[in-house]
PDB file of C-alpha atoms and ligand atoms in Angstrom:
ATOM      1  CA  MET A  18     -14.890  19.923  14.721  1.00 64.00           C
ATOM      2  CA  LEU A  19     -13.942  18.669  11.318  1.00 71.00           C
ATOM      3  CA  SER A  20     -12.893  15.319  12.589  1.00 76.00           C
ATOM      4  CA  ILE A  21     -16.130  14.971  14.567  1.00 76.00           C
ATOM      5  CA  ILE A  22     -18.066  15.542  11.408  1.00 79.00           C
ATOM      6  CA  MET A  23     -15.908  13.147   9.557  1.00 75.00           C
ATOM      7  CA  ASP A  24     -16.338  10.537  12.002  1.00 77.00           C
ATOM      8  CA  PHE A  25     -19.939  10.808  11.652  1.00 77.00           C
ATOM      9  CA  ILE A  26     -19.962  10.488   7.943  1.00 81.00           C
ATOM     10  CA  PHE A  27     -17.298   8.119   7.802  1.00 83.00           C
ATOM     11  CA  PRO A  28     -16.959   6.154  10.992  1.00 91.00           C
ATOM     12  CA  PRO A  29     -13.419   4.951  11.793  1.00 94.00           C
ATOM     13  CA  ARG A  30     -12.969   1.311  10.733  1.00 95.00           C
ATOM     14  CA  CYS A  31     -10.266  -1.139  11.268  1.00 97.00           C
ATOM     15  CA  PRO A  32      -7.847  -1.085   8.330  1.00 95.00           C
ATOM     16  CA  ASN A  33      -7.699  -4.841   8.255  1.00 96.00           C
ATOM     17  CA  CYS A  34     -11.297  -6.183   8.618  1.00 97.00           C
ATOM     18  CA  SER A  35     -13.418  -2.983   8.389  1.00 96.00           C
ATOM     19  CA  ALA A  36     -14.998  -3.377  11.897  1.00 97.00           C
ATOM     20  CA  TYR A  37     -15.901  -0.090  13.522  1.00 96.00           C
ATOM     21  CA  VAL A  38     -13.416   1.148  15.790  1.00 96.00           C
ATOM     22  CA  GLU A  39     -13.262   4.047  18.269  1.00 93.00           C
ATOM     23  CA  ARG A  40     -10.178   6.031  16.793  1.00 92.00           C
ATOM     24  CA  ARG A  41      -9.334   6.548  13.139  1.00 91.00           C
ATOM     25  CA  GLY A  42      -5.957   4.852  12.222  1.00 93.00           C
ATOM     26  CA  THR A  43      -6.342   2.070  14.866  1.00 95.00           C
ATOM     27  CA  PHE A  44      -6.765  -1.724  14.426  1.00 97.00           C
ATOM     28  CA  CYS A  45      -9.736  -3.510  16.148  1.00 97.00           C
ATOM     29  CA  ALA A  46      -8.545  -5.586  19.110  1.00 96.00           C
ATOM     30  CA  PRO A  47      -8.770  -9.025  17.410  1.00 96.00           C
ATOM     31  CA  CYS A  48      -6.782  -7.892  14.297  1.00 96.00           C
ATOM     32  CA  MET A  49      -4.167  -6.029  16.718  1.00 94.00           C
ATOM     33  CA  ARG A  50      -3.726  -9.344  18.578  1.00 93.00           C
ATOM     34  CA  ARG A  51      -3.110 -11.262  15.383  1.00 92.00           C
ATOM     35  CA  LEU A  52      -1.005  -8.731  13.496  1.00 92.00           C
ATOM     36  CA  SER A  53       1.110  -7.281  16.257  1.00 91.00           C
ATOM     37  CA  THR A  54       3.543 -10.014  17.194  1.00 87.00           C
ATOM     38  CA  VAL A  55       6.770  -8.656  18.548  1.00 89.00           C
ATOM     39  CA  HIS A  56       9.443 -11.179  18.006  1.00 87.00           C
ATOM     40  CA  ALA A  57      13.298 -11.553  18.020  1.00 87.00           C
ATOM     41  CA  LEU A  58      14.753 -12.556  14.737  1.00 84.00           C
ATOM     42  CA  ALA A  59      18.200 -14.358  14.263  1.00 74.00           C
ATOM     43  CA  ARG A  60      18.273 -15.623  10.814  1.00 68.00           C
ATOM     44  CA  ALA A  61      21.763 -16.541  10.288  1.00 71.00           C
ATOM     45  CA  ALA A  62      25.099 -16.649  11.869  1.00 74.00           C
ATOM     46  CA  GLU A  63      26.572 -13.948   9.576  1.00 76.00           C
ATOM     47  CA  MET A  64      23.936 -11.472  10.476  1.00 79.00           C
ATOM     48  CA  MET A  65      24.562 -11.946  14.105  1.00 85.00           C
ATOM     49  CA  ALA A  66      28.078 -11.356  13.624  1.00 89.00           C
ATOM     50  CA  TYR A  67      27.356  -7.625  13.226  1.00 95.00           C
ATOM     51  CA  LEU A  68      23.782  -7.285  14.793  1.00 95.00           C
ATOM     52  CA  ASP A  69      23.434  -7.638  18.586  1.00 95.00           C
ATOM     53  CA  GLY A  70      19.671  -8.057  18.287  1.00 94.00           C
ATOM     54  CA  ILE A  71      16.858  -7.729  15.855  1.00 94.00           C
ATOM     55  CA  TRP A  72      13.160  -7.414  16.582  1.00 95.00           C
ATOM     56  CA  ALA A  73      10.135  -7.281  14.411  1.00 95.00           C
ATOM     57  CA  PHE A  74       6.884  -6.063  15.507  1.00 95.00           C
ATOM     58  CA  ALA A  75       4.208  -7.442  12.939  1.00 95.00           C
ATOM     59  CA  HIS A  76       3.825  -9.962  10.244  1.00 91.00           C
ATOM     60  CA  TYR A  77       4.208  -8.617   6.730  1.00 94.00           C
ATOM     61  CA  ARG A  78       0.617  -9.537   5.647  1.00 93.00           C
ATOM     62  CA  GLU A  79      -2.938  -8.609   5.381  1.00 94.00           C
ATOM     63  CA  ALA A  80      -3.427  -4.785   6.217  1.00 96.00           C
ATOM     64  CA  VAL A  81       0.331  -4.476   7.413  1.00 96.00           C
ATOM     65  CA  ARG A  82       1.373  -5.310   3.954  1.00 97.00           C
ATOM     66  CA  ASP A  83      -1.228  -3.117   2.244  1.00 97.00           C
ATOM     67  CA  LEU A  84      -0.668  -0.126   4.509  1.00 97.00           C
ATOM     68  CA  LEU A  85       3.205  -0.323   3.911  1.00 97.00           C
ATOM     69  CA  ARG A  86       2.732  -0.593   0.155  1.00 97.00           C
ATOM     70  CA  ALA A  87       0.392   2.293   0.291  1.00 97.00           C
ATOM     71  CA  LEU A  88       2.858   4.431   2.129  1.00 97.00           C
ATOM     72  CA  LYS A  89       5.958   3.539  -0.133  1.00 95.00           C
ATOM     73  CA  TYR A  90       4.413   3.302  -3.536  1.00 94.00           C
ATOM     74  CA  GLN A  91       1.436   5.721  -3.197  1.00 95.00           C
ATOM     75  CA  LYS A  92       2.974   7.968  -0.760  1.00 95.00           C
ATOM     76  CA  GLN A  93      -0.019   7.691   1.397  1.00 95.00           C
ATOM     77  CA  ARG A  94       0.749   9.277   4.671  1.00 95.00           C
ATOM     78  CA  SER A  95      -2.685   8.453   6.046  1.00 94.00           C
ATOM     79  CA  ALA A  96      -1.359   4.985   6.417  1.00 96.00           C
ATOM     80  CA  LEU A  97       0.972   5.937   9.296  1.00 97.00           C
ATOM     81  CA  PRO A  98      -1.203   6.133  12.340  1.00 96.00           C
ATOM     82  CA  ALA A  99      -2.267   2.440  12.133  1.00 96.00           C
ATOM     83  CA  LEU A 100       1.385   1.369  11.534  1.00 97.00           C
ATOM     84  CA  HIS A 101       2.500   3.648  14.411  1.00 96.00           C
ATOM     85  CA  THR A 102       0.159   1.623  16.800  1.00 96.00           C
ATOM     86  CA  LEU A 103       2.024  -1.628  15.975  1.00 96.00           C
ATOM     87  CA  LEU A 104       4.941  -0.318  17.739  1.00 96.00           C
ATOM     88  CA  VAL A 105       3.535  -0.216  21.244  1.00 90.00           C
ATOM     89  CA  ALA A 106       5.225  -3.498  22.087  1.00 85.00           C
ATOM     90  CA  GLY A 107       8.634  -1.943  21.441  1.00 91.00           C
ATOM     91  CA  GLU A 108       8.580  -0.543  25.032  1.00 90.00           C
ATOM     92  CA  ASP A 109       9.406  -3.883  26.515  1.00 91.00           C
ATOM     93  CA  VAL A 110      12.096  -4.646  24.149  1.00 93.00           C
ATOM     94  CA  LEU A 111      13.680  -1.288  25.025  1.00 95.00           C
ATOM     95  CA  ASP A 112      13.805  -2.157  28.640  1.00 93.00           C
ATOM     96  CA  ASP A 113      16.594  -4.640  27.828  1.00 92.00           C
ATOM     97  CA  LEU A 114      18.717  -2.298  25.666  1.00 96.00           C
ATOM     98  CA  PRO A 115      21.458  -0.059  26.730  1.00 96.00           C
ATOM     99  CA  ARG A 116      20.819   3.732  26.989  1.00 95.00           C
ATOM    100  CA  PRO A 117      21.637   6.189  25.255  1.00 97.00           C
ATOM    101  CA  LEU A 118      20.673   4.780  21.911  1.00 97.00           C
ATOM    102  CA  VAL A 119      21.058   6.516  18.742  1.00 98.00           C
ATOM    103  CA  ALA A 120      18.490   5.635  16.009  1.00 98.00           C
ATOM    104  CA  VAL A 121      19.609   5.320  12.444  1.00 98.00           C
ATOM    105  CA  PRO A 122      17.032   4.871   9.795  1.00 98.00           C
ATOM    106  CA  VAL A 123      18.247   2.489   6.931  1.00 97.00           C
ATOM    107  CA  PRO A 124      18.725   5.078   4.194  1.00 97.00           C
ATOM    108  CA  LEU A 125      17.494   5.137   0.647  1.00 95.00           C
ATOM    109  CA  ALA A 126      19.414   5.893  -2.407  1.00 92.00           C
ATOM    110  CA  PRO A 127      19.108   9.734  -2.795  1.00 91.00           C
ATOM    111  CA  LYS A 128      17.341   9.351  -6.180  1.00 91.00           C
ATOM    112  CA  ARG A 129      14.683   7.220  -4.578  1.00 91.00           C
ATOM    113  CA  GLN A 130      14.339   9.359  -1.557  1.00 93.00           C
ATOM    114  CA  ARG A 131      13.895  12.439  -3.813  1.00 94.00           C
ATOM    115  CA  LYS A 132      11.193  10.557  -5.872  1.00 93.00           C
ATOM    116  CA  ARG A 133       9.202   9.461  -2.663  1.00 93.00           C
ATOM    117  CA  GLY A 134       9.949  12.609  -0.773  1.00 95.00           C
ATOM    118  CA  PHE A 135      10.546  10.818   2.597  1.00 96.00           C
ATOM    119  CA  ASN A 136      12.240   7.799   4.133  1.00 97.00           C
ATOM    120  CA  GLN A 137       9.560   5.512   5.137  1.00 97.00           C
ATOM    121  CA  ALA A 138      11.532   3.872   8.068  1.00 97.00           C
ATOM    122  CA  GLU A 139      11.982   7.422   9.480  1.00 97.00           C
ATOM    123  CA  LYS A 140       8.362   8.095   9.192  1.00 97.00           C
ATOM    124  CA  ILE A 141       7.155   4.901  10.756  1.00 98.00           C
ATOM    125  CA  PHE A 142       9.459   5.145  13.916  1.00 98.00           C
ATOM    126  CA  ALA A 143       9.654   9.025  14.496  1.00 98.00           C
ATOM    127  CA  PRO A 144       6.788   9.345  16.875  1.00 97.00           C
ATOM    128  CA  TRP A 145       7.874   6.230  18.860  1.00 97.00           C
ATOM    129  CA  LEU A 146      11.395   7.458  19.036  1.00 98.00           C
ATOM    130  CA  ARG A 147      10.266  10.947  20.157  1.00 98.00           C
ATOM    131  CA  MET A 148       8.248   9.390  22.799  1.00 97.00           C
ATOM    132  CA  HIS A 149      11.304   7.304  24.160  1.00 97.00           C
ATOM    133  CA  GLU A 150      13.625  10.241  23.833  1.00 97.00           C
ATOM    134  CA  ILE A 151      15.909   8.379  21.362  1.00 98.00           C
ATOM    135  CA  SER A 152      17.586  10.826  19.016  1.00 97.00           C
ATOM    136  CA  VAL A 153      17.719  10.095  15.324  1.00 97.00           C
ATOM    137  CA  ALA A 154      21.100  10.631  13.520  1.00 96.00           C
ATOM    138  CA  PRO A 155      21.490   9.920   9.825  1.00 95.00           C
ATOM    139  CA  LEU A 156      24.884   8.223  10.326  1.00 98.00           C
ATOM    140  CA  LEU A 157      24.667   6.101   6.998  1.00 98.00           C
ATOM    141  CA  VAL A 158      24.264   7.005   3.538  1.00 97.00           C
ATOM    142  CA  ARG A 159      23.517   4.711   0.692  1.00 95.00           C
ATOM    143  CA  THR A 160      26.173   5.044  -1.994  1.00 92.00           C
ATOM    144  CA  ARG A 161      24.293   3.028  -4.770  1.00 86.00           C
ATOM    145  CA  GLU A 162      20.907   1.731  -5.548  1.00 80.00           C
ATOM    146  CA  THR A 163      20.731  -2.304  -5.535  1.00 77.00           C
ATOM    147  CA  ALA A 164      18.741  -4.313  -7.630  1.00 69.00           C
ATOM    148  CA  PRO A 165      15.643  -6.087  -6.100  1.00 65.00           C
ATOM    149  CA  LEU A 166      17.164  -9.229  -4.752  1.00 60.00           C
ATOM    150  CA  TYR A 167      14.174 -11.487  -4.179  1.00 65.00           C
ATOM    151  CA  GLU A 168      15.440 -14.391  -6.420  1.00 67.00           C
ATOM    152  CA  HIS A 169      18.984 -14.222  -5.012  1.00 74.00           C
ATOM    153  CA  THR A 170      20.204 -16.542  -2.285  1.00 78.00           C
ATOM    154  CA  ARG A 171      21.324 -14.886   1.129  1.00 74.00           C
ATOM    155  CA  THR A 172      24.994 -15.081   0.040  1.00 79.00           C
ATOM    156  CA  GLU A 173      24.259 -13.481  -3.291  1.00 82.00           C
ATOM    157  CA  ARG A 174      22.266 -10.614  -1.778  1.00 81.00           C
ATOM    158  CA  GLN A 175      25.160 -10.072   0.904  1.00 81.00           C
ATOM    159  CA  ARG A 176      27.593  -9.762  -1.983  1.00 84.00           C
ATOM    160  CA  GLU A 177      25.544  -7.407  -4.095  1.00 85.00           C
ATOM    161  CA  LEU A 178      25.108  -5.202  -1.084  1.00 88.00           C
ATOM    162  CA  ARG A 179      28.601  -4.847  -0.131  1.00 89.00           C
ATOM    163  CA  GLY A 180      29.731  -1.435  -0.202  1.00 89.00           C
ATOM    164  CA  ALA A 181      25.941  -0.149  -0.681  1.00 94.00           C
ATOM    165  CA  PHE A 182      26.256   1.866   2.508  1.00 96.00           C
ATOM    166  CA  ALA A 183      28.795   4.305   4.077  1.00 97.00           C
ATOM    167  CA  LEU A 184      29.331   6.473   6.891  1.00 97.00           C
ATOM    168  CA  ALA A 185      27.775   9.850   6.361  1.00 97.00           C
ATOM    169  CA  ALA A 186      30.294  12.756   6.118  1.00 95.00           C
ATOM    170  CA  ASP A 187      31.218  13.870   9.722  1.00 93.00           C
ATOM    171  CA  ALA A 188      29.243  11.229  11.147  1.00 96.00           C
ATOM    172  CA  ASP A 189      30.860   9.848  14.270  1.00 96.00           C
ATOM    173  CA  ALA A 190      29.745   6.112  15.270  1.00 97.00           C
ATOM    174  CA  ALA A 191      32.557   5.353  17.512  1.00 97.00           C
ATOM    175  CA  GLY A 192      31.546   3.967  20.854  1.00 98.00           C
ATOM    176  CA  ARG A 193      27.892   4.372  20.217  1.00 98.00           C
ATOM    177  CA  ASP A 194      25.028   2.091  20.742  1.00 98.00           C
ATOM    178  CA  ILE A 195      22.951   2.184  17.728  1.00 98.00           C
ATOM    179  CA  LEU A 196      19.346   1.113  16.848  1.00 98.00           C
ATOM    180  CA  LEU A 197      18.740   0.605  13.071  1.00 98.00           C
ATOM    181  CA  VAL A 198      15.131   0.997  12.132  1.00 98.00           C
ATOM    182  CA  ASP A 199      13.661  -0.166   8.934  1.00 97.00           C
ATOM    183  CA  ASP A 200      10.085  -0.855   7.619  1.00 97.00           C
ATOM    184  CA  ILE A 201      10.552  -4.579   6.534  1.00 95.00           C
ATOM    185  CA  MET A 202      12.980  -7.360   6.789  1.00 92.00           C
ATOM    186  CA  THR A 203      13.226  -9.922   4.203  1.00 86.00           C
ATOM    187  CA  SER A 204      16.577 -11.781   4.123  1.00 84.00           C
ATOM    188  CA  GLY A 205      18.168  -9.300   6.571  1.00 89.00           C
ATOM    189  CA  ALA A 206      21.107  -8.637   4.072  1.00 90.00           C
ATOM    190  CA  THR A 207      20.411  -4.952   4.166  1.00 93.00           C
ATOM    191  CA  LEU A 208      20.360  -4.623   8.100  1.00 94.00           C
ATOM    192  CA  THR A 209      23.552  -6.862   8.064  1.00 93.00           C
ATOM    193  CA  GLU A 210      25.497  -4.625   5.506  1.00 95.00           C
ATOM    194  CA  CYS A 211      24.386  -1.486   7.621  1.00 97.00           C
ATOM    195  CA  ALA A 212      25.430  -2.991  10.989  1.00 97.00           C
ATOM    196  CA  ARG A 213      28.715  -4.111   9.327  1.00 96.00           C
ATOM    197  CA  THR A 214      29.387  -0.608   8.153  1.00 97.00           C
ATOM    198  CA  LEU A 215      28.608   0.896  11.586  1.00 98.00           C
ATOM    199  CA  LYS A 216      30.765  -1.718  13.305  1.00 97.00           C
ATOM    200  CA  ARG A 217      33.613  -0.989  11.078  1.00 96.00           C
ATOM    201  CA  ALA A 218      33.240   2.635  11.989  1.00 97.00           C
ATOM    202  CA  GLY A 219      33.542   1.731  15.702  1.00 98.00           C
ATOM    203  CA  ALA A 220      30.002   1.435  16.740  1.00 98.00           C
ATOM    204  CA  ARG A 221      29.746  -0.454  20.144  1.00 98.00           C
ATOM    205  CA  ARG A 222      26.605  -2.443  19.698  1.00 97.00           C
ATOM    206  CA  VAL A 223      24.116  -2.372  16.998  1.00 98.00           C
ATOM    207  CA  TYR A 224      20.394  -3.463  17.296  1.00 97.00           C
ATOM    208  CA  ALA A 225      17.623  -3.257  14.613  1.00 97.00           C
ATOM    209  CA  PHE A 226      13.900  -2.803  14.893  1.00 97.00           C
ATOM    210  CA  VAL A 227      11.803  -3.571  11.703  1.00 97.00           C
ATOM    211  CA  LEU A 228       8.110  -2.920  11.635  1.00 97.00           C
ATOM    212  CA  ALA A 229       7.412  -6.115   9.691  1.00 96.00           C
ATOM    213  CA  SER A 230       9.075  -9.333   8.887  1.00 93.00           C
ATOM    214  CA  GLU A 231       8.267 -11.745   5.967  1.00 86.00           C
ATOM    215  CA  HIS A 232       9.307 -14.781   8.186  1.00 74.00           C
ATOM    216  CA  LEU A 233       8.797 -15.602  11.766  1.00 63.00           C
TER     217      LEU A 233
HETATM  218 ZN1   ZN B 464     -10.053  -5.679  12.510  1.00 58.27          ZN
END
């Protein structure tokens, strides 16, 4: 009832262009077509030494960037429904991946996780993973915070991240096929380091899904 009243007073609008839409938390069709662009990423040979495939579902721009920032820095969980809709294309990718898969969200440093109250990667992917019966296992922990690495070259980032992740206590990655999930990929250094840690722990194949990528 409340939602009907809300929809009457504040009709749902596309979070990108403000056009009226049928359901709250959805993009209008033209924005969805433009922003939702599932694409395979393969940025560098050293990434692909540990990762068996990487896919991004949207450009990191316009409302995708704004919603992700609102979620991470203002803890606005109301940003989630629209972000969830971008993962629809994941179904086609999933058809080509081995099963069972275990999903591993890229972990935050404990201090940052406490401050934010949640891991955004987990929140973004949780409904989609549930729908596809992929269990989530926190196999990785972040052992230390790393400085923002925007200014660095890929090699510098990779060096800075060495040892930033470790297998969680009692976690068993041996022989498992793993799907890393994260909100955004910039250089890919974080995903590479996570995949390296998992492969060293015996993981069979490691794939990665990121909601948005800065590059195409
Ligand atoms: Zn729109």
